[in-house]
């Protein structure tokens, strides 16, 4: 069966510091991978998605970036965090063309102070 | 881009009663998938139910069922015999057969009253 991991679960960072959130998927090959951000009590905002190694689509221009160095690894990064980067970050995967359901990781709660 | 609308920001239901959450969507495609996800206080997103647009039969998963009206572009979720554990934020989502993106509604916060 497939599983998706995210770490860290919780992170508190000062403004201006760098960020690296990691997501890995097990039990499937060549998945589509997604990063979402969710503000408290709000909906999901798609940040990035990837259909393959090195292929990243950005949905929202901001100081965040994403990379996919391996087939089942997806990394969200920032060189300098802003207060507005605080939120709950969710990684998700789905099968590619012809696939349907999206499955989510447990999320990372990021607080920027 | 497709849009998904959940017009009920908050709903409440008495324990053991039935509640229906509404969702409408806008698309020009004929084949697609629709989903309901549940997000409890832990914030883990959990798939509740999915529906393929080409299937006329409404999907059912135990106490959860949908009313899929393709012509009206409506996809409501019915929760029967509501339980305290059903209290959560519920999101409706859409995916086309050929696309890679999922489109989510803004969510409905469901409170279950004991």
Short mmCIF file of C-alpha atoms in Angstrom, two decimals, chain B residues 3-114:
data_model
loop_
_atom_site.label_atom_id
_atom_site.label_comp_id
_atom_site.label_asym_id
_atom_site.label_seq_id
_atom_site.Cartn_x
_atom_site.Cartn_y
_atom_site.Cartn_z
CA UNK B 3 -14.32 26.44 -9.92
CA UNK B 4 -15.85 24.62 -6.97
CA UNK B 5 -18.30 26.42 -4.71
CA UNK B 6 -19.39 25.47 -1.22
CA UNK B 7 -22.00 28.00 -0.19
CA UNK B 8 -22.35 26.85 3.42
CA UNK B 9 -19.36 28.00 5.50
CA UNK B 10 -20.84 26.37 8.62
CA UNK B 11 -23.42 23.71 9.31
CA UNK B 12 -24.62 21.95 12.44
CA UNK B 13 -26.50 18.73 13.05
CA UNK B 14 -27.84 16.90 16.05
CA UNK B 15 -26.18 13.61 16.83
CA UNK B 16 -27.94 10.71 15.05
CA UNK B 17 -29.63 13.07 12.59
CA UNK B 18 -28.95 13.54 8.88
CA UNK B 19 -27.22 16.51 7.30
CA UNK B 20 -26.52 17.48 3.70
CA UNK B 21 -23.56 19.57 2.59
CA UNK B 22 -23.80 21.37 -0.75
CA UNK B 23 -21.27 21.70 -3.53
CA UNK B 24 -21.54 23.08 -7.04
CA UNK B 25 -18.88 23.24 -9.71
CA UNK B 26 -18.30 24.81 -13.05
CA UNK B 27 -16.77 22.87 -15.94
CA UNK B 28 -17.07 22.48 -19.68
CA UNK B 29 -15.80 18.91 -19.59
CA UNK B 30 -18.01 15.85 -19.79
CA UNK B 31 -15.87 13.40 -17.83
CA UNK B 32 -14.26 14.14 -14.48
CA UNK B 33 -14.01 13.05 -10.86
CA UNK B 34 -15.58 14.58 -7.79
CA UNK B 35 -14.55 14.07 -4.20
CA UNK B 36 -15.45 14.90 -0.63
CA UNK B 37 -12.61 15.18 1.85
CA UNK B 38 -12.87 15.47 5.62
CA UNK B 39 -10.41 17.47 7.69
CA UNK B 40 -10.80 16.84 11.44
CA UNK B 41 -9.06 18.98 14.09
CA UNK B 42 -5.87 16.98 13.49
CA UNK B 43 -5.91 18.61 10.01
CA UNK B 44 -5.18 15.34 8.24
CA UNK B 45 -7.14 15.35 4.97
CA UNK B 46 -9.14 12.14 4.64
CA UNK B 47 -10.97 10.98 1.55
CA UNK B 48 -14.64 10.42 2.36
CA UNK B 49 -16.12 9.53 -1.01
CA UNK B 50 -15.46 9.83 -4.74
CA UNK B 51 -17.68 9.87 -7.81
CA UNK B 52 -16.89 9.36 -11.48
CA UNK B 53 -18.98 11.69 -13.62
CA UNK B 54 -19.67 8.99 -16.22
CA UNK B 55 -21.38 6.84 -13.59
CA UNK B 56 -25.00 7.72 -13.06
CA UNK B 57 -25.23 5.79 -9.81
CA UNK B 58 -24.56 7.87 -6.74
CA UNK B 59 -21.58 6.74 -4.66
CA UNK B 60 -22.13 5.43 -1.15
CA UNK B 61 -19.70 4.68 1.66
CA UNK B 62 -21.42 3.44 4.79
CA UNK B 63 -23.20 6.46 6.33
CA UNK B 64 -21.95 8.80 3.60
CA UNK B 65 -23.66 9.15 0.27
CA UNK B 66 -23.73 11.72 -2.51
CA UNK B 67 -26.43 13.23 -4.67
CA UNK B 68 -24.74 13.81 -8.01
CA UNK B 69 -26.72 15.93 -10.45
CA UNK B 70 -24.53 16.23 -13.54
CA UNK B 71 -26.76 18.55 -15.52
CA UNK B 72 -27.06 20.90 -12.57
CA UNK B 73 -23.35 20.51 -11.75
CA UNK B 74 -24.21 19.73 -8.18
CA UNK B 75 -22.53 17.25 -5.85
CA UNK B 76 -23.93 17.19 -2.34
CA UNK B 77 -22.82 14.99 0.55
CA UNK B 78 -25.34 13.39 2.86
CA UNK B 79 -24.23 12.15 6.27
CA UNK B 80 -26.71 9.85 7.94
CA UNK B 81 -26.85 8.97 11.64
CA UNK B 82 -24.35 11.74 12.41
CA UNK B 83 -21.72 10.94 15.02
CA UNK B 84 -19.54 13.19 17.15
CA UNK B 85 -16.54 12.04 15.14
CA UNK B 86 -18.07 13.50 12.00
CA UNK B 87 -17.35 17.00 13.27
CA UNK B 88 -14.80 18.42 10.85
CA UNK B 89 -14.22 20.69 7.89
CA UNK B 90 -15.49 19.12 4.68
CA UNK B 91 -14.05 20.00 1.28
CA UNK B 92 -15.51 19.28 -2.11
CA UNK B 93 -12.99 18.77 -4.92
CA UNK B 94 -12.90 18.29 -8.69
CA UNK B 95 -10.42 16.73 -11.07
CA UNK B 96 -10.71 16.34 -14.83
CA UNK B 97 -9.75 13.04 -16.44
CA UNK B 98 -6.92 14.62 -18.37
CA UNK B 99 -5.66 17.30 -15.99
CA UNK B 100 -3.27 17.09 -13.09
CA UNK B 101 -4.76 19.74 -10.83
CA UNK B 102 -7.42 19.29 -8.20
CA UNK B 103 -9.80 22.17 -7.53
CA UNK B 104 -11.13 22.56 -4.01
CA UNK B 105 -14.04 24.45 -2.54
CA UNK B 106 -13.59 26.72 0.46
CA UNK B 107 -14.96 24.14 2.87
CA UNK B 108 -17.92 23.66 5.20
CA UNK B 109 -17.34 23.43 8.93
CA UNK B 110 -19.65 20.79 10.40
CA UNK B 111 -20.53 20.81 14.09
CA UNK B 112 -22.24 17.79 15.64
CA UNK B 113 -24.36 18.62 18.68
CA UNK B 114 -24.66 15.88 21.31
#
